[in-house]
PDB file of C-alpha atoms in Angstrom:
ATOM      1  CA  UNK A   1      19.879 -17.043 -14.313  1.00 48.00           C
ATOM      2  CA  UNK A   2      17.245 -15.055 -15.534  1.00 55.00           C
ATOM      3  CA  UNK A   3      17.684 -11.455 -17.265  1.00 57.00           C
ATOM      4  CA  UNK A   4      16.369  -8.717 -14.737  1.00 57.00           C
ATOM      5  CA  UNK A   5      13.897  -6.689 -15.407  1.00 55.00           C
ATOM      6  CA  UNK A   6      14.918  -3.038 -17.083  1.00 58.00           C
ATOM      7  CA  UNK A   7      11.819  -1.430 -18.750  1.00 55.00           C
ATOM      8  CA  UNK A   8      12.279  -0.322 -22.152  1.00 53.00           C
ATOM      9  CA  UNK A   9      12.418   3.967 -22.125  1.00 49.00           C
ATOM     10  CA  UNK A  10       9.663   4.051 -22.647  1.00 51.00           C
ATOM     11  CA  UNK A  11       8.219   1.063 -21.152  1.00 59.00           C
ATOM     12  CA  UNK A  12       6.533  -1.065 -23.224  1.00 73.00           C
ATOM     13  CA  UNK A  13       3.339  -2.918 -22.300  1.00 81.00           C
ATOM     14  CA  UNK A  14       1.487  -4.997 -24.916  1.00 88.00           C
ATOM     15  CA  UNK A  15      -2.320  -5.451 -24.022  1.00 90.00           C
ATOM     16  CA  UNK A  16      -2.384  -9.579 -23.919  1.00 90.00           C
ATOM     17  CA  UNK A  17      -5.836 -11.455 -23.806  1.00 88.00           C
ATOM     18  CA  UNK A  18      -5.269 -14.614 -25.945  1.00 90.00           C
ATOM     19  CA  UNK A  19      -2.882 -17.218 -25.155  1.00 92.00           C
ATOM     20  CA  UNK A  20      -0.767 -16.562 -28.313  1.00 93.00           C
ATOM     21  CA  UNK A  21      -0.237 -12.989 -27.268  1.00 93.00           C
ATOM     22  CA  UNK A  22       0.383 -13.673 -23.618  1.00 95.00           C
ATOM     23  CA  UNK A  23       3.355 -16.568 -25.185  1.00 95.00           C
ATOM     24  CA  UNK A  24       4.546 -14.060 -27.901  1.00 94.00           C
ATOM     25  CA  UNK A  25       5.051 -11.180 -25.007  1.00 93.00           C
ATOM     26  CA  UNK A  26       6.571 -13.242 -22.392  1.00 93.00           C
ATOM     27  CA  UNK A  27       8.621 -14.706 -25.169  1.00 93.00           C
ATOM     28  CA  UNK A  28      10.010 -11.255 -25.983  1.00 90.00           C
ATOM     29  CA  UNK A  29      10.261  -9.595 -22.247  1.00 90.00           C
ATOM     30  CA  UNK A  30       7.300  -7.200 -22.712  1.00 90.00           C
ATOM     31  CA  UNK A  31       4.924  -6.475 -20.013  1.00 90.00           C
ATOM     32  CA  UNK A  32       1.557  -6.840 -20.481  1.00 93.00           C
ATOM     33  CA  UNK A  33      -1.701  -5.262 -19.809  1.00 92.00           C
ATOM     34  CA  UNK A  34      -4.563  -7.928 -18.437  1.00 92.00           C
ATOM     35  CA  UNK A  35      -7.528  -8.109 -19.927  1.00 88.00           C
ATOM     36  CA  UNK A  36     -11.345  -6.526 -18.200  1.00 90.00           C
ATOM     37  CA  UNK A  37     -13.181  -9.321 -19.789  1.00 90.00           C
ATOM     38  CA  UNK A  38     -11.459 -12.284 -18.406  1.00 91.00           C
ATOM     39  CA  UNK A  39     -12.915 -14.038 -15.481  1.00 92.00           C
ATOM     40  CA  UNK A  40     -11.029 -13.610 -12.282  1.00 91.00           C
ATOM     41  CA  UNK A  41     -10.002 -17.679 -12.471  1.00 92.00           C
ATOM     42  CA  UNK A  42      -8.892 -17.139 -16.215  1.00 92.00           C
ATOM     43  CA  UNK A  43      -7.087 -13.972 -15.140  1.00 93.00           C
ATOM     44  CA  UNK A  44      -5.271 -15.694 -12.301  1.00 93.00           C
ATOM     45  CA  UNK A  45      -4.364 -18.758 -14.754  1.00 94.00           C
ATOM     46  CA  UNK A  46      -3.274 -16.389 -17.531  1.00 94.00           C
ATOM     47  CA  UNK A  47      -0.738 -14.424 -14.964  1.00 93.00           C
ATOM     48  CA  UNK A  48       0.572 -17.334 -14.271  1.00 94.00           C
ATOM     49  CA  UNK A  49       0.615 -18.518 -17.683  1.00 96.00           C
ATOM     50  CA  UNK A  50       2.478 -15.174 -18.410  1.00 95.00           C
ATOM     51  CA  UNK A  51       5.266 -15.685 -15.958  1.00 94.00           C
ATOM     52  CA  UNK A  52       5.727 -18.896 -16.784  1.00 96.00           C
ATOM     53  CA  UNK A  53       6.676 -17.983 -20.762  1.00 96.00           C
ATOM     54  CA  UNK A  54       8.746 -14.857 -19.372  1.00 94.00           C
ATOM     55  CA  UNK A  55      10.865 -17.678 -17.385  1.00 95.00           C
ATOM     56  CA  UNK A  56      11.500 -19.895 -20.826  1.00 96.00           C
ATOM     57  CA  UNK A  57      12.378 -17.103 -22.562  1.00 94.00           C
ATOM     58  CA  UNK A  58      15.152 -16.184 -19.685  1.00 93.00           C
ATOM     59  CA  UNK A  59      13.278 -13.124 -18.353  1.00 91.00           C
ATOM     60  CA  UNK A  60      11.533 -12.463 -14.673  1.00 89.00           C
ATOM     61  CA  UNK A  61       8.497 -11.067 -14.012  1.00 86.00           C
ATOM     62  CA  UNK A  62       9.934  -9.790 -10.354  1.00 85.00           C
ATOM     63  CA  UNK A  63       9.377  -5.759 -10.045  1.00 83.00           C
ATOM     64  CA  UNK A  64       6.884  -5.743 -13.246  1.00 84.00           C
ATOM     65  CA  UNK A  65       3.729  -3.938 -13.003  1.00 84.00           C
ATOM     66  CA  UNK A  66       1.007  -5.619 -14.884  1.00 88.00           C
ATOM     67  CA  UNK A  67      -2.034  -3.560 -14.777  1.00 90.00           C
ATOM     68  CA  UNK A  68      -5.501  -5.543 -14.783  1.00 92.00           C
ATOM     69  CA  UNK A  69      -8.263  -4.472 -16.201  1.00 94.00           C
ATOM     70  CA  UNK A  70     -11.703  -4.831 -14.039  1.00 95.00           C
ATOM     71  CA  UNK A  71     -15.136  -2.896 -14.307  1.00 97.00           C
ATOM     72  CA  UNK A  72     -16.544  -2.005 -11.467  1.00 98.00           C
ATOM     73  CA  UNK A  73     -19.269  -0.475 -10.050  1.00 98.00           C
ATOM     74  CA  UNK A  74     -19.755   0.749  -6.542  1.00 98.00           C
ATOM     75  CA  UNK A  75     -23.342   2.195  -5.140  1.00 98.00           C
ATOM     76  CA  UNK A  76     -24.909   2.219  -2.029  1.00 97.00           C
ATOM     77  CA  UNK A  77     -26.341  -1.279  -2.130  1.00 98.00           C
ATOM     78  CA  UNK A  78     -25.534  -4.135  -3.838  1.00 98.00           C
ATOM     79  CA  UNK A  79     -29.125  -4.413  -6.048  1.00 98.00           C
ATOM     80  CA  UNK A  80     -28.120  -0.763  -6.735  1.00 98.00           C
ATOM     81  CA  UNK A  81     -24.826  -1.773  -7.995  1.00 98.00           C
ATOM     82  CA  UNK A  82     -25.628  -5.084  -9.665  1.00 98.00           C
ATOM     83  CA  UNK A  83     -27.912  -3.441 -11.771  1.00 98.00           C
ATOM     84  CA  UNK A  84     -25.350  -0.734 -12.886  1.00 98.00           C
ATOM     85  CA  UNK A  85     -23.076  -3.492 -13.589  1.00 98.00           C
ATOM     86  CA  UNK A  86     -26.281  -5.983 -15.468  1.00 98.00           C
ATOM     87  CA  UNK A  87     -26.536  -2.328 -17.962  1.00 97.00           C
ATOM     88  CA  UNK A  88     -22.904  -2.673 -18.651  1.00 96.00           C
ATOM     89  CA  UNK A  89     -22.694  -6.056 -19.196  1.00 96.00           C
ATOM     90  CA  UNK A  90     -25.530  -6.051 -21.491  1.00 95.00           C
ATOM     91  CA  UNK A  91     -23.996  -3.816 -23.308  1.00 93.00           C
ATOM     92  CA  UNK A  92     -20.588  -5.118 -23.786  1.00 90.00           C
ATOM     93  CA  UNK A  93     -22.284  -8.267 -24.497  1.00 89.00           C
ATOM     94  CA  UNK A  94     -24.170  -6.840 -27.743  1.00 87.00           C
ATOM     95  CA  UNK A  95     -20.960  -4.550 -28.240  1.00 84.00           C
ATOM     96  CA  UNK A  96     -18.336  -7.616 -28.318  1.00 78.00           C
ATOM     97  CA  UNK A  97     -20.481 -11.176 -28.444  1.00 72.00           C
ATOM     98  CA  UNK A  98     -22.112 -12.561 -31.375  1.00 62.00           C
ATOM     99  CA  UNK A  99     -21.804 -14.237 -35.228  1.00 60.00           C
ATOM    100  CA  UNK A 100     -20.386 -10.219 -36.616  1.00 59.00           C
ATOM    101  CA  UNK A 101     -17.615 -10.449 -33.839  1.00 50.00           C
ATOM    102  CA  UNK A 102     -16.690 -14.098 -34.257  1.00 57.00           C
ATOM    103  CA  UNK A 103     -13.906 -13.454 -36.887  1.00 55.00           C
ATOM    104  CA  UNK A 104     -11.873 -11.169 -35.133  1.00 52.00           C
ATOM    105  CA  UNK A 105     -11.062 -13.144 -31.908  1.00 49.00           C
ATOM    106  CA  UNK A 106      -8.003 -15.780 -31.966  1.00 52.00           C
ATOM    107  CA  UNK A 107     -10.166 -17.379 -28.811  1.00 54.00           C
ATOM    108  CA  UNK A 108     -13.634 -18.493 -28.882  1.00 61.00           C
ATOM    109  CA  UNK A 109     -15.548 -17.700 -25.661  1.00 66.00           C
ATOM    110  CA  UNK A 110     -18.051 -20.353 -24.101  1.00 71.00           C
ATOM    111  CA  UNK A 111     -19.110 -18.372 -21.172  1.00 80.00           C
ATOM    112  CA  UNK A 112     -18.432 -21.532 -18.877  1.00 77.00           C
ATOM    113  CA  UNK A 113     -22.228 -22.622 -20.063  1.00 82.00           C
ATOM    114  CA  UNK A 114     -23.628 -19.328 -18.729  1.00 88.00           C
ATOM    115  CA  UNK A 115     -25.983 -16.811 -20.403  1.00 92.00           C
ATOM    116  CA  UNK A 116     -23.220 -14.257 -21.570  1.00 91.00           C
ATOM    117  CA  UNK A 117     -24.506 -11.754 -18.890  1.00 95.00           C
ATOM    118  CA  UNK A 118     -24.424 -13.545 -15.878  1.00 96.00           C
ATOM    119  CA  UNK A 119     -21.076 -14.570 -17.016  1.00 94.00           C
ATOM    120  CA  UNK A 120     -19.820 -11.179 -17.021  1.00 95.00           C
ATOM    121  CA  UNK A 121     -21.541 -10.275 -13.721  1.00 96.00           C
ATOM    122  CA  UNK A 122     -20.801 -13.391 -11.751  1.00 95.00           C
ATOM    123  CA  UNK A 123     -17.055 -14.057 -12.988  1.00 95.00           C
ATOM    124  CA  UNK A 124     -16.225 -11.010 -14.377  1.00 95.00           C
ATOM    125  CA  UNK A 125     -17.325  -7.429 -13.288  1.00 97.00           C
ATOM    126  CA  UNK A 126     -16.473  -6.296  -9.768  1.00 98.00           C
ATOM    127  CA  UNK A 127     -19.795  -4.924  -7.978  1.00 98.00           C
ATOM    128  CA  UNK A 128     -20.918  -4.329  -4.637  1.00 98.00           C
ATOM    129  CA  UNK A 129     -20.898  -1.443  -1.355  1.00 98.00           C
ATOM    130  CA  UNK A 130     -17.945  -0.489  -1.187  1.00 98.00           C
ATOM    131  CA  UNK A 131     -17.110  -2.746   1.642  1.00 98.00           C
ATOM    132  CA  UNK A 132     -17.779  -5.858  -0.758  1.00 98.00           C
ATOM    133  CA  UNK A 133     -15.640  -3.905  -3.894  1.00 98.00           C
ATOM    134  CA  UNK A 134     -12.701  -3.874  -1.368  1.00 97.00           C
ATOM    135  CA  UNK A 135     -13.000  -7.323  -0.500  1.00 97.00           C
ATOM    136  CA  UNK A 136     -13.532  -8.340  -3.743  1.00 96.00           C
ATOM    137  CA  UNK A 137     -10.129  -6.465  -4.649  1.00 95.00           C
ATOM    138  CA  UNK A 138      -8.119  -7.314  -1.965  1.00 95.00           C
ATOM    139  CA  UNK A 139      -9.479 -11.120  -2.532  1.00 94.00           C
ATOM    140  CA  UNK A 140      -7.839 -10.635  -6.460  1.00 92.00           C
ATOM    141  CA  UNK A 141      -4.450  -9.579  -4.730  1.00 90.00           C
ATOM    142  CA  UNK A 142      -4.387 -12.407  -2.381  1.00 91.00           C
ATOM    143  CA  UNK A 143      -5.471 -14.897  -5.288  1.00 90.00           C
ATOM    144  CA  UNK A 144      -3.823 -14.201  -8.557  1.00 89.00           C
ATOM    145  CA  UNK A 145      -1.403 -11.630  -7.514  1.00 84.00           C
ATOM    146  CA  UNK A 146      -2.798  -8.501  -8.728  1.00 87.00           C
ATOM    147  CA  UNK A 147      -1.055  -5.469  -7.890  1.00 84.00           C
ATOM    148  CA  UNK A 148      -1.933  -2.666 -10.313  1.00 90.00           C
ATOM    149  CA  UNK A 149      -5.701  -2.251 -10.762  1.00 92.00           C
ATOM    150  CA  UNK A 150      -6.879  -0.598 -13.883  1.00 93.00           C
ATOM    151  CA  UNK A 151     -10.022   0.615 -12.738  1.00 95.00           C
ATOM    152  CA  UNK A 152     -13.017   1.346 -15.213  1.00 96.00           C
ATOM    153  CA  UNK A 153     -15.751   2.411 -12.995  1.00 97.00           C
ATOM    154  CA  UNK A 154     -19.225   1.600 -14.576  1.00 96.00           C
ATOM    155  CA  UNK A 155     -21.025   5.135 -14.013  1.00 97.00           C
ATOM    156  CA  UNK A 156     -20.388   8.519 -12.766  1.00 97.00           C
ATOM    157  CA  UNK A 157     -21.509   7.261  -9.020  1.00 97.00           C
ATOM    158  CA  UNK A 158     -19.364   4.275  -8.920  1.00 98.00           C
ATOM    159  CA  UNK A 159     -16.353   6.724 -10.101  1.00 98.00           C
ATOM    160  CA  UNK A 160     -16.641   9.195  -6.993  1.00 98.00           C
ATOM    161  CA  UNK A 161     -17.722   5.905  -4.413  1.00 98.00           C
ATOM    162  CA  UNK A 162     -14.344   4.192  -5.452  1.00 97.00           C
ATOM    163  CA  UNK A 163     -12.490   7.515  -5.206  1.00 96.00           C
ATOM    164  CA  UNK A 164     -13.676   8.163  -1.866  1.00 97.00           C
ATOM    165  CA  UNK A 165     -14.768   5.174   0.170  1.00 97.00           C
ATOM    166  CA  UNK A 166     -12.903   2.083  -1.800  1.00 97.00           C
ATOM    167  CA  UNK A 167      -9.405   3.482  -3.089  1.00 95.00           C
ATOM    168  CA  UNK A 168      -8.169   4.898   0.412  1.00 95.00           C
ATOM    169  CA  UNK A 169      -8.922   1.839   2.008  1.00 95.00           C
ATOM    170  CA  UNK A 170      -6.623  -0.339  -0.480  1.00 91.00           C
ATOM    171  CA  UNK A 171      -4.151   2.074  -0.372  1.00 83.00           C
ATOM    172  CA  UNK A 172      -3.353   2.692   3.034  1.00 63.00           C
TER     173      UNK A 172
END
């Protein structure tokens, strides 16, 4: 039978990206914290990935939180909030992409063939109205069994939109 699930006091949670971090983790019982830059199919494969090594190892993942990561950006139309999101990516792009950042990741990304941007906008990022961001986050629940959303809002607006028009809808 598997072990149950006690969290360490304090909890521990080990942020996990990389397949030989997920396996080491769920090889040792820790929880883990899910990645913002995986895509939401890589995220969903990982999770699973995850519970599978927590199962070998004699532990369960059952009553574990396991935050995920997202960006997202909320504004009053979707252009509006695409482009927040395009700045962002660009930026993370240039911040974590390239030869000078090659050497420090245990995975090599390929961007599934797509120009690193539109990779991070069209798999990635979560951006929309806020009737699309809720979709898009209930759709993440329903698919890969999220149920802790670390939010990192991409601007100021999208911070007080997914206070206020997103947040009470997925909560209640």
């Amino acid at each position: 039978l598997p072990k149950p699930f006690q969290a360490p006091h304090p909890p521990v949670w080990v942020a996990a990206s990389s397949t030989p971090a997920i396996e080491w983790a769920g090889g040792q019982g820790h929880s883990i914290l899910m990645d913002p830059h995986s895509t939401r199919t890589d995220l969903g494969r990982k999770r699973r990935h995850y519970a599978a090594k927590l199962a070998e190892a004699g532990f369960t993942d059952s009553g574990r939180v396991i935050p995920m990561a997202r960006l997202i950006a909320v504004d009053e139309t979707a252009d509006k909030a695409r482009a927040v999101a395009k700045r962002v990516a660009e930026w993370t792009v240039a911040s974590y992409v390239g030869p000078k950042h090659d050497n420090v990741r245990q995975e090599q990304r390929d961007f599934g063939g797509k120009d690193p941007v539109d990779y991070y906008l069209d798999d990635v990022m979560i951006h929309g109205t806020a009737e699309s961001v809720v979709d898009q986050i209930q759709a993440l629940g329903e698919q890969i069994g999220m149920t802790y959303l670390m939010a990192a809002p991409m601007s100021g607006r999208s911070f007080r939109l997914l206070t206020d028009k997103v947040l009470p809808r997925i909560a209640g």
